[in-house]
Coordinates of C-alpha atoms in Angstrom, one line a residue:
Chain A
X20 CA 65.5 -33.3 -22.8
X21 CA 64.3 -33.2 -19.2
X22 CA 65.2 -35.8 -17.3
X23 CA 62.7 -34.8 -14.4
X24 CA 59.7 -36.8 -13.6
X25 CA 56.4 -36.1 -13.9
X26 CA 53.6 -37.5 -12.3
X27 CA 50.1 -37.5 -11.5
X28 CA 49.0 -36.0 -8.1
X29 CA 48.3 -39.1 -6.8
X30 CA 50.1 -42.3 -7.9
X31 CA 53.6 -42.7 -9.8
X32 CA 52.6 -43.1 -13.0
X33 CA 54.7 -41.4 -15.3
X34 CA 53.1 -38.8 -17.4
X35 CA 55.9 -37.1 -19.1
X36 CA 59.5 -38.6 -20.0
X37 CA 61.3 -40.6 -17.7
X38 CA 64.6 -39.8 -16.7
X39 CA 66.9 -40.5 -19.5
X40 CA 69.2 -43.5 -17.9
X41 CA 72.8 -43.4 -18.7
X42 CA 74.3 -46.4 -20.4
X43 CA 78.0 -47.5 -21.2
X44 CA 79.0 -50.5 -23.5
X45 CA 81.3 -51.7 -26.2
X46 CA 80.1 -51.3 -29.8
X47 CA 82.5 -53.1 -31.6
X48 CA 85.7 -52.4 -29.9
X49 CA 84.8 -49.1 -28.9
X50 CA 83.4 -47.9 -25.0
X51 CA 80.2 -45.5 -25.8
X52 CA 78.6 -43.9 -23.0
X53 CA 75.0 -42.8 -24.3
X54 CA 72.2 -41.4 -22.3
X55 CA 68.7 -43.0 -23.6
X56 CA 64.9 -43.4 -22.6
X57 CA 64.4 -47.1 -21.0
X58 CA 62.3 -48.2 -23.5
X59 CA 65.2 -48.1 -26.3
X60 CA 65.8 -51.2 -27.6
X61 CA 69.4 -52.3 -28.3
X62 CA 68.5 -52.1 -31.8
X63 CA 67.1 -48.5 -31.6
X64 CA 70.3 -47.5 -30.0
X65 CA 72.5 -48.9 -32.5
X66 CA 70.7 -47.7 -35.3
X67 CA 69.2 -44.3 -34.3
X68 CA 72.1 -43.6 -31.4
X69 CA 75.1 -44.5 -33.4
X70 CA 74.1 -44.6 -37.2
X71 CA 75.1 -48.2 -37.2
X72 CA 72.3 -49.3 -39.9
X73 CA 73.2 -52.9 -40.9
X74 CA 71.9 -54.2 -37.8
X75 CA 68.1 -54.4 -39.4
X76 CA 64.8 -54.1 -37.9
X77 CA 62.9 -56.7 -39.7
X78 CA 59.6 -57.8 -37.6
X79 CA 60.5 -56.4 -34.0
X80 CA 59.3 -59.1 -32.6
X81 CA 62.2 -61.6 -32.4
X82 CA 60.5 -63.4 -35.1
X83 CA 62.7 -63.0 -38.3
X84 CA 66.2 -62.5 -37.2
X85 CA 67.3 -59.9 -39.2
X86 CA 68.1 -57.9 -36.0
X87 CA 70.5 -60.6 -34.5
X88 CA 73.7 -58.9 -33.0
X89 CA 76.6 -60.8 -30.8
X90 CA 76.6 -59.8 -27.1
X91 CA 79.8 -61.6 -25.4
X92 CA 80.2 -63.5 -28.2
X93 CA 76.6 -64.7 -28.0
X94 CA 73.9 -63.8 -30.5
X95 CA 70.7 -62.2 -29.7
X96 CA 67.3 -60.7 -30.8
X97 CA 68.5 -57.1 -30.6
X98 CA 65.1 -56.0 -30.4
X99 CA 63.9 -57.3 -27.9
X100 CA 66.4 -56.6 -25.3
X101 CA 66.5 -53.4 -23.7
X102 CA 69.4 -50.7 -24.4
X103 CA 69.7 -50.1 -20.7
X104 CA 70.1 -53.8 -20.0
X105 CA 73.1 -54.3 -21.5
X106 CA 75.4 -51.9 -19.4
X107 CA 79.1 -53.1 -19.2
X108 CA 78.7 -55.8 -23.0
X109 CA 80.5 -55.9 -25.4
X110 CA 78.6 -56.1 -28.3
X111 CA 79.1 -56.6 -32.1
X112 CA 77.6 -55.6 -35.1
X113 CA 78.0 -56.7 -39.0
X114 CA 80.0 -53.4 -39.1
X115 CA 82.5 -54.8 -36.3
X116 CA 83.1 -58.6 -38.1
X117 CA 85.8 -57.6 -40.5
X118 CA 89.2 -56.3 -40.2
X119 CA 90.0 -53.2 -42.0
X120 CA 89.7 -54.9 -45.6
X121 CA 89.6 -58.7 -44.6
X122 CA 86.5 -60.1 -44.2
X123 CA 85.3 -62.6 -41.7
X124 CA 85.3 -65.8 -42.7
X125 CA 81.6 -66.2 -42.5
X126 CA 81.0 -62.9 -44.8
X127 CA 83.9 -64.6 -47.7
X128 CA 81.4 -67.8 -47.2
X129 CA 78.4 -66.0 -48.3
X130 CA 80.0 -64.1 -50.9
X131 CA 81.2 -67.4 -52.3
X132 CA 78.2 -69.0 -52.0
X133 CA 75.8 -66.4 -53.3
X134 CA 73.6 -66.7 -50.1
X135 CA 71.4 -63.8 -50.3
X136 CA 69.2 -62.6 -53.1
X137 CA 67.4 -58.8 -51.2
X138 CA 70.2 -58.6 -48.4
X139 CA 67.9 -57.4 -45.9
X140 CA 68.2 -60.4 -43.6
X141 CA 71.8 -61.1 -44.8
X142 CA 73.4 -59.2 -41.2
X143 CA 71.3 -60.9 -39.3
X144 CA 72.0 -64.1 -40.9
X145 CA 75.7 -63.1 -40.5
X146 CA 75.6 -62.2 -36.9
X147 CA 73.9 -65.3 -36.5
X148 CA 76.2 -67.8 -38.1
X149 CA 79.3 -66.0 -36.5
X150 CA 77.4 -67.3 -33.1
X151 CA 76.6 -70.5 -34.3
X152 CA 80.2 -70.7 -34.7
X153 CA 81.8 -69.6 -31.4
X154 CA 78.8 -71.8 -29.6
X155 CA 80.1 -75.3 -31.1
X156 CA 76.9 -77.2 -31.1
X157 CA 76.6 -77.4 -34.7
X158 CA 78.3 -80.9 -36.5
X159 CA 75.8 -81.6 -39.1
X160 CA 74.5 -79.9 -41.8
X161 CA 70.9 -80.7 -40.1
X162 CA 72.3 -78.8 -37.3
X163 CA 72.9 -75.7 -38.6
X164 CA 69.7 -75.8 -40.4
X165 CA 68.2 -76.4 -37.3
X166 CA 70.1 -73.9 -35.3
X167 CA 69.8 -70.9 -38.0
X168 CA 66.1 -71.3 -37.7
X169 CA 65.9 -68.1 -35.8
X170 CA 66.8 -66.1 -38.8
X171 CA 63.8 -65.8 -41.8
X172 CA 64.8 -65.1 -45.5
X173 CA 61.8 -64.4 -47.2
X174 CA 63.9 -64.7 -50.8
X175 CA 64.6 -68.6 -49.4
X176 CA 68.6 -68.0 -50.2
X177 CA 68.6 -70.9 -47.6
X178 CA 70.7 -73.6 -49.9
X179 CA 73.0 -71.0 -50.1
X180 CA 73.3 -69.9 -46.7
X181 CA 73.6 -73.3 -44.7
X182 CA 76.3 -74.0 -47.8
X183 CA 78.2 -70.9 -46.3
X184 CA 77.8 -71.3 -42.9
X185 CA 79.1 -74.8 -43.8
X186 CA 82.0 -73.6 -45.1
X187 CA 82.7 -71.0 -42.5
X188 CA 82.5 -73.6 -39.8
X189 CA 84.9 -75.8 -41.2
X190 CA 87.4 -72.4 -42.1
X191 CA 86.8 -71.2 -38.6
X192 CA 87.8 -74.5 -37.2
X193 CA 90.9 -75.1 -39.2
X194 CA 92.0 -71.5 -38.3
X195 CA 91.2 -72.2 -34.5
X196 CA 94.1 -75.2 -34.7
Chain B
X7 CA 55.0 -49.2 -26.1
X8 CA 53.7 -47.1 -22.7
X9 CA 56.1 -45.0 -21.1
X10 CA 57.6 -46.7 -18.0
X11 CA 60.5 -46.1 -15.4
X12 CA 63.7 -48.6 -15.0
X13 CA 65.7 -49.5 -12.4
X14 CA 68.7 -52.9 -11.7
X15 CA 68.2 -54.2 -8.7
X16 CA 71.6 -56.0 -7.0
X17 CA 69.5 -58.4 -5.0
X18 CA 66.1 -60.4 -4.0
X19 CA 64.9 -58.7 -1.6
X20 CA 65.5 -55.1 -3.0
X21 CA 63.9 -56.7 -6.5
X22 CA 60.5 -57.5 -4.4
X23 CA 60.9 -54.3 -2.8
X24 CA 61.3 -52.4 -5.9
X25 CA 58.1 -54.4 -7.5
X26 CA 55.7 -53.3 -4.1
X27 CA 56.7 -49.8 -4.6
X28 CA 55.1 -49.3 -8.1
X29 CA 51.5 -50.1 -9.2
X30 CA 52.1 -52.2 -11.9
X31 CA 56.3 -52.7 -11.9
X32 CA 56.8 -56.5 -13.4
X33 CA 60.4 -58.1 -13.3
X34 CA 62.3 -58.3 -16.8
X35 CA 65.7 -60.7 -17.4
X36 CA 65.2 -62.7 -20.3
X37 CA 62.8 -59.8 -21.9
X38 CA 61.6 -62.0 -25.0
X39 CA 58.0 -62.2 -24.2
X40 CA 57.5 -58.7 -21.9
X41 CA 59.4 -56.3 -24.6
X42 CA 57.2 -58.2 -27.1
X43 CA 54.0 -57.9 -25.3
X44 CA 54.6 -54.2 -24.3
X45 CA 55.4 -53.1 -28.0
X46 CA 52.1 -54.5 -28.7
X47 CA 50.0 -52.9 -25.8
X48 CA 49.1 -56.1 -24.1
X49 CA 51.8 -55.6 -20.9
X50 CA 51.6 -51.8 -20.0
X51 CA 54.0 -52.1 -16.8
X52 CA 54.4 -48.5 -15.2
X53 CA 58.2 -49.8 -14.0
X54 CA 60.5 -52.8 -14.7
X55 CA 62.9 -54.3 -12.5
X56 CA 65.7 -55.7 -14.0
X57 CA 66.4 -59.2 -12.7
X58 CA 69.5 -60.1 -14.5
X59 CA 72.1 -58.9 -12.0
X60 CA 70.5 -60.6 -9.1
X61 CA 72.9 -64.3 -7.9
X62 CA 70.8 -66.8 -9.3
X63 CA 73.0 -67.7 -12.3
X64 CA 74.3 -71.1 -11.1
X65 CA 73.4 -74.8 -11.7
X66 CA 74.4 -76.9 -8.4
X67 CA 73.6 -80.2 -7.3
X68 CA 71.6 -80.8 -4.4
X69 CA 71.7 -82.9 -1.0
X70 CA 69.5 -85.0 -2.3
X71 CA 71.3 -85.7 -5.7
X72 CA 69.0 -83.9 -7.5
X73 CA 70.1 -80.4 -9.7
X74 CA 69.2 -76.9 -8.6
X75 CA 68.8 -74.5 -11.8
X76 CA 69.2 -70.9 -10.7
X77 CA 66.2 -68.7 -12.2
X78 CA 68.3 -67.0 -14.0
X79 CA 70.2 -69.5 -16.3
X80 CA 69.8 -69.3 -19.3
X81 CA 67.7 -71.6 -21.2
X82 CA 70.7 -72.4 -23.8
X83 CA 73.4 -72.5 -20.7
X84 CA 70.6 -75.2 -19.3
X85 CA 70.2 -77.4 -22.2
X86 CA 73.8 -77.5 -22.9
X87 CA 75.0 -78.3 -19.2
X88 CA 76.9 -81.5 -19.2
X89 CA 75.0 -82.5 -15.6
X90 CA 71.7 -81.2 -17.5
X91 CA 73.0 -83.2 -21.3
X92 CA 73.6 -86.6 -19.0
X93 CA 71.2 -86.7 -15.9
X94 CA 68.4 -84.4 -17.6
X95 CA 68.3 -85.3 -21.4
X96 CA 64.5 -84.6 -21.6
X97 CA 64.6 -81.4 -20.0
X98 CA 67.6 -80.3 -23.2
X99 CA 66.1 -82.2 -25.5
X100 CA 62.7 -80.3 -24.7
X101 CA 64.5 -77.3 -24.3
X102 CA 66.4 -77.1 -27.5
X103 CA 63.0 -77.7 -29.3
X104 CA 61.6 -74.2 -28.3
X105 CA 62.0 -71.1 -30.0
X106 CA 65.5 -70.2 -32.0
X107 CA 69.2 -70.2 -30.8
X108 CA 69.3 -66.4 -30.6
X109 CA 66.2 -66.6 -27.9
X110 CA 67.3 -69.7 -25.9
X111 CA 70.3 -67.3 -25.5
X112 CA 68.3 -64.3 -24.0
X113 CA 65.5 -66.5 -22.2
X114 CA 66.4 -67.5 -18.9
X115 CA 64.3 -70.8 -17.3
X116 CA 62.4 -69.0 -14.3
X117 CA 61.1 -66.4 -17.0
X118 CA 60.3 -69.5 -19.3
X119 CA 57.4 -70.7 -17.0
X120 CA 56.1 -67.0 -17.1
X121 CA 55.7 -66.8 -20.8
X122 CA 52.2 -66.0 -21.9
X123 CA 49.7 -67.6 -24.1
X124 CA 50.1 -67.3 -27.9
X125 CA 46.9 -66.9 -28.2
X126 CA 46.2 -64.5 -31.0
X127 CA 43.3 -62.6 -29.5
X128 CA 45.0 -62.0 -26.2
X129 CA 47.6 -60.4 -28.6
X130 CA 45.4 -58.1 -30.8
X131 CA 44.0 -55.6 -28.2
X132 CA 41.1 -55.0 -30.4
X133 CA 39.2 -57.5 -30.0
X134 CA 37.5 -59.3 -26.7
X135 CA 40.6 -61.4 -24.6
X136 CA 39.3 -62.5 -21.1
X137 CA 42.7 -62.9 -20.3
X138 CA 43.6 -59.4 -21.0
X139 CA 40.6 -57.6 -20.4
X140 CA 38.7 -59.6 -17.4
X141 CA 34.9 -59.6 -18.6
X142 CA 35.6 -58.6 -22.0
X143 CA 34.7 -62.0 -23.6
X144 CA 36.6 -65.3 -25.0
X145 CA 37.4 -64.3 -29.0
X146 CA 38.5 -67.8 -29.5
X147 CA 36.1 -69.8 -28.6
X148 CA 34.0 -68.8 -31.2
X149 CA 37.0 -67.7 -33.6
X150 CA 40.0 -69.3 -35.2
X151 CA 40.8 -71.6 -32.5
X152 CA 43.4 -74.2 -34.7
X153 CA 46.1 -73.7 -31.7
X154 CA 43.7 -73.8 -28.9
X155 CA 43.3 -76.0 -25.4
X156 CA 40.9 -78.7 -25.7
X157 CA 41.6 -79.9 -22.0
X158 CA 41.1 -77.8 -18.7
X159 CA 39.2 -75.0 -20.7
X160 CA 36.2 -72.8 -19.0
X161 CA 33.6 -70.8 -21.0
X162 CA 36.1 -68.0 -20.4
X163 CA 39.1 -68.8 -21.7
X164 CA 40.7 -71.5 -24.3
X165 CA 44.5 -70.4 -24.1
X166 CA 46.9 -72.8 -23.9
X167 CA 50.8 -72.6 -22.1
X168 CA 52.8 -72.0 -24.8
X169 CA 56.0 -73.1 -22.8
X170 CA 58.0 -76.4 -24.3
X171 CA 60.7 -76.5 -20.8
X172 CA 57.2 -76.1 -18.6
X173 CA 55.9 -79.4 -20.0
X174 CA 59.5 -81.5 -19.7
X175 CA 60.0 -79.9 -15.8
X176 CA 56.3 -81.2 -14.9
X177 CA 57.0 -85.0 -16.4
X178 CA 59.6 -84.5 -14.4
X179 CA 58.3 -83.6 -11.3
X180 CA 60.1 -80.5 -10.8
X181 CA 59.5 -77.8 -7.8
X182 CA 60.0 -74.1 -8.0
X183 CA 61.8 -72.1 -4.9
X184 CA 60.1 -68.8 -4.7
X185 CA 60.7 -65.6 -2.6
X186 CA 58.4 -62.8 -1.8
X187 CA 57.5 -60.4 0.6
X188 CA 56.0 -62.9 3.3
X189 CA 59.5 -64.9 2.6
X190 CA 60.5 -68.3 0.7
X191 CA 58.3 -71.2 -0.1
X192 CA 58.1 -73.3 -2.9
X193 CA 55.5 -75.3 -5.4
X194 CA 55.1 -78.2 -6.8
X195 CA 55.7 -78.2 -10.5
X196 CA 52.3 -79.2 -10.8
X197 CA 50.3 -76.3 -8.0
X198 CA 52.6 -73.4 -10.0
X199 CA 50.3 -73.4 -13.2
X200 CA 46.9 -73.0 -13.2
X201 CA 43.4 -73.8 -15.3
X202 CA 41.8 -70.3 -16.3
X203 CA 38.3 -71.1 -14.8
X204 CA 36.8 -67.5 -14.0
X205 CA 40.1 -65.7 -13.5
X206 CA 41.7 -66.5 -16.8
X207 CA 43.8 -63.6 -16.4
X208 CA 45.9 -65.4 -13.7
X209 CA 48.3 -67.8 -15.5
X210 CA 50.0 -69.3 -12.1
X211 CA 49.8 -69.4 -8.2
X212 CA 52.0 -66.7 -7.1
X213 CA 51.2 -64.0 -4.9
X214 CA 51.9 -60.7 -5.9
X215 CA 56.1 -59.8 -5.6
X216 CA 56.7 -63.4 -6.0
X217 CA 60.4 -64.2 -7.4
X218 CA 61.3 -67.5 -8.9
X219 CA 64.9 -68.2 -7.7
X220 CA 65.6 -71.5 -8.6
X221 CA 63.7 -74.9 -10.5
X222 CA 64.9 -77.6 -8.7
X223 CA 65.0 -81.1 -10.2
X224 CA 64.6 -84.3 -8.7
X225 CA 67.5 -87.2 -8.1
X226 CA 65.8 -89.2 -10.6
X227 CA 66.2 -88.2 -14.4
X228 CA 64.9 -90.5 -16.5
X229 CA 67.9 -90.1 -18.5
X230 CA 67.9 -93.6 -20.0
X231 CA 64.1 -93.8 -21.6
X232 CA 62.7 -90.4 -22.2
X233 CA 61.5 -88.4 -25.5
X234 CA 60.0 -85.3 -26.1
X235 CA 57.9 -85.1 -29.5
X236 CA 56.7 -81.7 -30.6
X237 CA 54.2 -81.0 -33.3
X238 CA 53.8 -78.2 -35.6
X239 CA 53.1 -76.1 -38.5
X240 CA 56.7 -76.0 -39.0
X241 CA 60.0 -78.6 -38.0
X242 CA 61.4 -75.8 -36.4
X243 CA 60.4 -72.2 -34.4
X244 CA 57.2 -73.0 -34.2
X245 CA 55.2 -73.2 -31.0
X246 CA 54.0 -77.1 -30.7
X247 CA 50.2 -77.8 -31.4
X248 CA 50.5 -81.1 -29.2
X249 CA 53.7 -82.0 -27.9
X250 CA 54.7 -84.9 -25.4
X251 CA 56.9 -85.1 -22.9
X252 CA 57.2 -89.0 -21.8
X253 CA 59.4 -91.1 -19.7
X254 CA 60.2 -94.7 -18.7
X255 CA 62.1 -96.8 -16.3
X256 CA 62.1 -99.7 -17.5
X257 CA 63.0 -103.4 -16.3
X258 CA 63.0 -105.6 -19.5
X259 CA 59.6 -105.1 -21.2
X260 CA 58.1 -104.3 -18.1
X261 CA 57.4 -100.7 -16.4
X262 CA 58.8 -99.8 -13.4
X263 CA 57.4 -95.6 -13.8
X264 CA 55.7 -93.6 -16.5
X265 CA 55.7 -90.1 -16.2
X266 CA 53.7 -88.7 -19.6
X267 CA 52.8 -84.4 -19.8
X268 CA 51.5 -82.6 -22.8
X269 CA 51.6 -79.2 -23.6
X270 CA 49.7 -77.2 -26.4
X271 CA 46.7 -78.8 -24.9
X272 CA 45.7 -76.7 -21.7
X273 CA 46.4 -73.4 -19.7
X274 CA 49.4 -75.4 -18.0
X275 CA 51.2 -78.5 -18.5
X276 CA 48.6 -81.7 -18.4
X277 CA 49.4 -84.4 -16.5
X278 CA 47.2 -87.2 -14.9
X279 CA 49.3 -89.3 -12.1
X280 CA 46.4 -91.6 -12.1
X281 CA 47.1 -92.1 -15.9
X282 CA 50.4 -93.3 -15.6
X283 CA 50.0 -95.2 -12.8
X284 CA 48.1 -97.5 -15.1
X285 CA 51.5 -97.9 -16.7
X286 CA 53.3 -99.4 -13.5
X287 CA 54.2 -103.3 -13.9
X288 CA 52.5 -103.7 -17.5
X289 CA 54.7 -104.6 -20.5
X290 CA 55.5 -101.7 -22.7
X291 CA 53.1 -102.0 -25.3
X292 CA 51.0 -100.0 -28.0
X293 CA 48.2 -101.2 -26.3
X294 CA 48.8 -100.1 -23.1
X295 CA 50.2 -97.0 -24.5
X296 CA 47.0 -96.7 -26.1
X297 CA 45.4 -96.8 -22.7
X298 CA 47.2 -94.0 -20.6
X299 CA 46.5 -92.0 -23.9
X300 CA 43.0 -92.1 -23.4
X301 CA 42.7 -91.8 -19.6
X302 CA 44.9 -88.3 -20.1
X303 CA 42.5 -87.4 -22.9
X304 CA 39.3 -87.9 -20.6
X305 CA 37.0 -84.8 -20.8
X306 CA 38.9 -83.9 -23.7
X307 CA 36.1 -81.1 -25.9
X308 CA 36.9 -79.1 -29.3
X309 CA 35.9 -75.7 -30.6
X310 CA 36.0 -76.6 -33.6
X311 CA 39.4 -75.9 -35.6
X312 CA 41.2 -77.6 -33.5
X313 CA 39.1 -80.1 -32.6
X314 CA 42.0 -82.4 -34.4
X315 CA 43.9 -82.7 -31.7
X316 CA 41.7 -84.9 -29.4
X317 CA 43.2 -87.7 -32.2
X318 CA 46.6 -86.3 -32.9
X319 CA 47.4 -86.1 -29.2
X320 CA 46.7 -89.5 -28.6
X321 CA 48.7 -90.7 -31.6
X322 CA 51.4 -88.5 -30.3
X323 CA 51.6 -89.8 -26.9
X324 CA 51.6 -93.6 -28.0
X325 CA 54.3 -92.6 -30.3
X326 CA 56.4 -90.6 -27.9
X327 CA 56.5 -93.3 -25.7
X328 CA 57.1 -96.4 -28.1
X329 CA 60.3 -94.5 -29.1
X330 CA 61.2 -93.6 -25.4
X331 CA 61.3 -97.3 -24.7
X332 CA 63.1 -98.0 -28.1
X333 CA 65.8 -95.5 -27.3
X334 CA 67.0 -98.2 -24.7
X335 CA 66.4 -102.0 -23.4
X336 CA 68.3 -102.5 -20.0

């Protein structure tokens, strides 16, 4: 791909492709340079870029959720944050939550409390719940209902899933003392 | 979404430079609403500037004991900020009831005042937005109009601010520091939002390569009689069809200061100083609630599906600040 710009004789608006911009971050432990087009969402780049597929476009539009990943520790609307934006994070995925054949608490939790019926919002939901976590706010159970409102699930698994979060919090706690 | 070019910029004045060198360049930090609004062809920038390496990340307190929020805090670092939790609880309360936890994350609270309307015509380019298209037409005011302004409108334009924090910083008499090319200045919470008139498609007062760099609060927060009631379709992520931001100081039964602003009403955050000040040494009562209701409601005309709200936001603003003084009796 060209990385040149073109433009109109007069004015800079581009025509053609922009230059590709050159982006390094950590995806799930690992440093990954990539060179993409600025208007790449993260979640383009994880799924298209690196095959990483769980991550799930859902509405891209930051309404449903299902495309939450953890940046820092902190969870975010993948979609609508720009590739190129988030030179020098670490990020994780659902792919990077386990290790090797352990699962995180949170996925045990959901396994356990049969909080998905489709799936297709269940890594979001994930991601989501592991940030709820490492944020603290949550002590009720109104509070994690309240603060997993960002992620939809159109099969309504939500008994299940504020059950599991519940459990994860308290797992996640005790482990942390 | 419209090709565009990118570039980080390390600090203010390089940002405003940057924007003056492109025809239609537009900051990005946050990116919630712009990403959103460019996949659907409303924002076509030809360049974006990213904001969100630029020094403007802290929370300080001020001379004056009031609290300097940098522009680009987050909104979910602000409402969780132990001065912000214990001096400020309106503005976290209001903040927390906006959008979801992976958003509050993302937005920061200078791009929170710059969030456009909700407005589903402005969003669906094919059909007549005066907003978007100057001199296309209003689609609303003779359409499905259930979230729409019925205060502050003009024949071209019903939209309302779809902000919650906006609401909470204007009852609170906040002021925003701004830098551009002809240098700093700063606004009154109240001259930074504007009513659409003729020129809907202007949302606020800047001038053009304008920079928000911090929202700085006053000493006094309210902090022991405040609320912030939000109505909606939904008890959660949902934008509010009337919400009320109110605050008290009280002295027994009696009221020292009222401060009342709605939003989901109007292009910006409504507020009537001559309405509260018909609060100041009265008893806290549903009657006199009842009053300042109806003085902020003045003028107050429906289009027809939302022509509810010239009740509910009355009932809302009686009831937001009945439980503002409950919360506490010095």
């Amino acid at each position: 791909m060209s990385s040149k710009v073109l433009t109109k004789p007069l004015g800079d608006v581009p025509v053609a492709l922009p230059p590709l911009q050159r982006v390094t971050l950590t995806i799930n432990g690992a440093e990954k340079q990539l060179e993409v087009a600025p208007w790449t969402s993260l979640l383009d780049l994880l799924r298209e870029y690196l095959d990483l597929t769980g991550t799930k476009k859902g509405c891209d539009h930051g309404q449903c959720g299902a495309c939450t990943v953890l940046v820092d520790g902190k969870r975010i609307n993948s979609c609508l944050s720009l590739a190129v934006m988030q030179e020098g994070k670490e990020i994780t995925t659902i792919e990077g939550l386990a290790k090797g054949d352990q699962l995180h608490p949170v996925q045990e939790a959901f396994i356990e409390h049969d909080a998905f019926q489709c799936g297709y919002c269940t890594p979001g939901q994930i991601c989501s719940a592991v940030g709820l976590i490492n944020e603290g706010h949550a002590k009720t159970t109104e509070d994690i209902q309240e603060l997993m409102s960002g992620n939809i699930c159109r099969c309504g698994a939500y008994v299940g899933i504020t059950a599991a979060v519940e459990q994860a919090l308290k797992v996640c706690q005790s482990n942390a003392q | 979404m419209n090709s565009f070019t990118y570039t980080r910029a390390e600090t203010v004045d390089t940002a405003i430079g940057e924007i003056k060198a492109h025809h239609t360049a537009k900051f990005i930090a946050g990116g919630t609403n712009i990403l959103d609004l460019m996949k659907e062809n409303v924002e076509r920038p030809d360049h974006l500037v990213d904001i969100t390496r630029l020094p403007l990340k802290q929370i300080e307190t001020l001379p004056d004991g009031g609290l300097r929020l940098g522009a680009l805090v987050t909104n979910a670092d602000t409402a969780y900020h132990p001065e912000v939790q214990k001096r400020y609880p309106l503005l976290s309360k209001t903040i927390l009831a906006g959008a979801s936890a992976q958003l509050r994350n993302m937005a920061t609270d200078g791009g929170n005042l710059f969030q456009r309307t909700r407005c589903y015509y402005f969003y669906d380019t094919a059909t007549p937005c005066n907003k978007r298209e100057p001199g296309s037409g209003c689609s609303a005011i003779n359409g499905f109009n259930r979230i729409h302004a019925i205060l502050g409108t003009s024949e071209h334009c019903i939209a309302t601010h779809p902000s919650d924090m906006a609401v909470a910083l204007a009852a609170l008499e906040a002021t925003i520091r701004v830098s551009g090319p002809n240098g700093e200045r700063t606004l009154a919470m109240a001259d930074f939002h504007r009513l659409p008139g003729d020129k809907p498609q202007y949302d606020n007062n800047l001038e053009a390569g304008e920079i928000v760099t911090s929202i700085d609060l006053p000493a006094n927060g309210f902090a022991n009689n405040y609320n912030y009631l939000k109505l909606r379709d939904r008890s959660s992520y949902a934008f509010a069809l009337v919400s009320v931001a109110a605050a008290l100081e009280l002295e027994g039964d009696t009221i020292r200061e009222a401060r009342v602003a709605l939003g989901g009403v109007a292009h910006m955050p409504w507020r009537k100083p001559e309405a509260e000040a018909l609060l100041k040494g009265q008893k806290a009562t549903k009657e006199n609630f009842r009053k300042v209701a109806e003085a902020l409601l003045e003028g107050a005309k429906g289009f027809g599906a939302n022509t509810f709200k010239i009740e509910l936001a009355p009932r809302a603003i009686v009831r937001a600040l009945v439980m503002a003084t409950e919360m506490k009796k010095k």
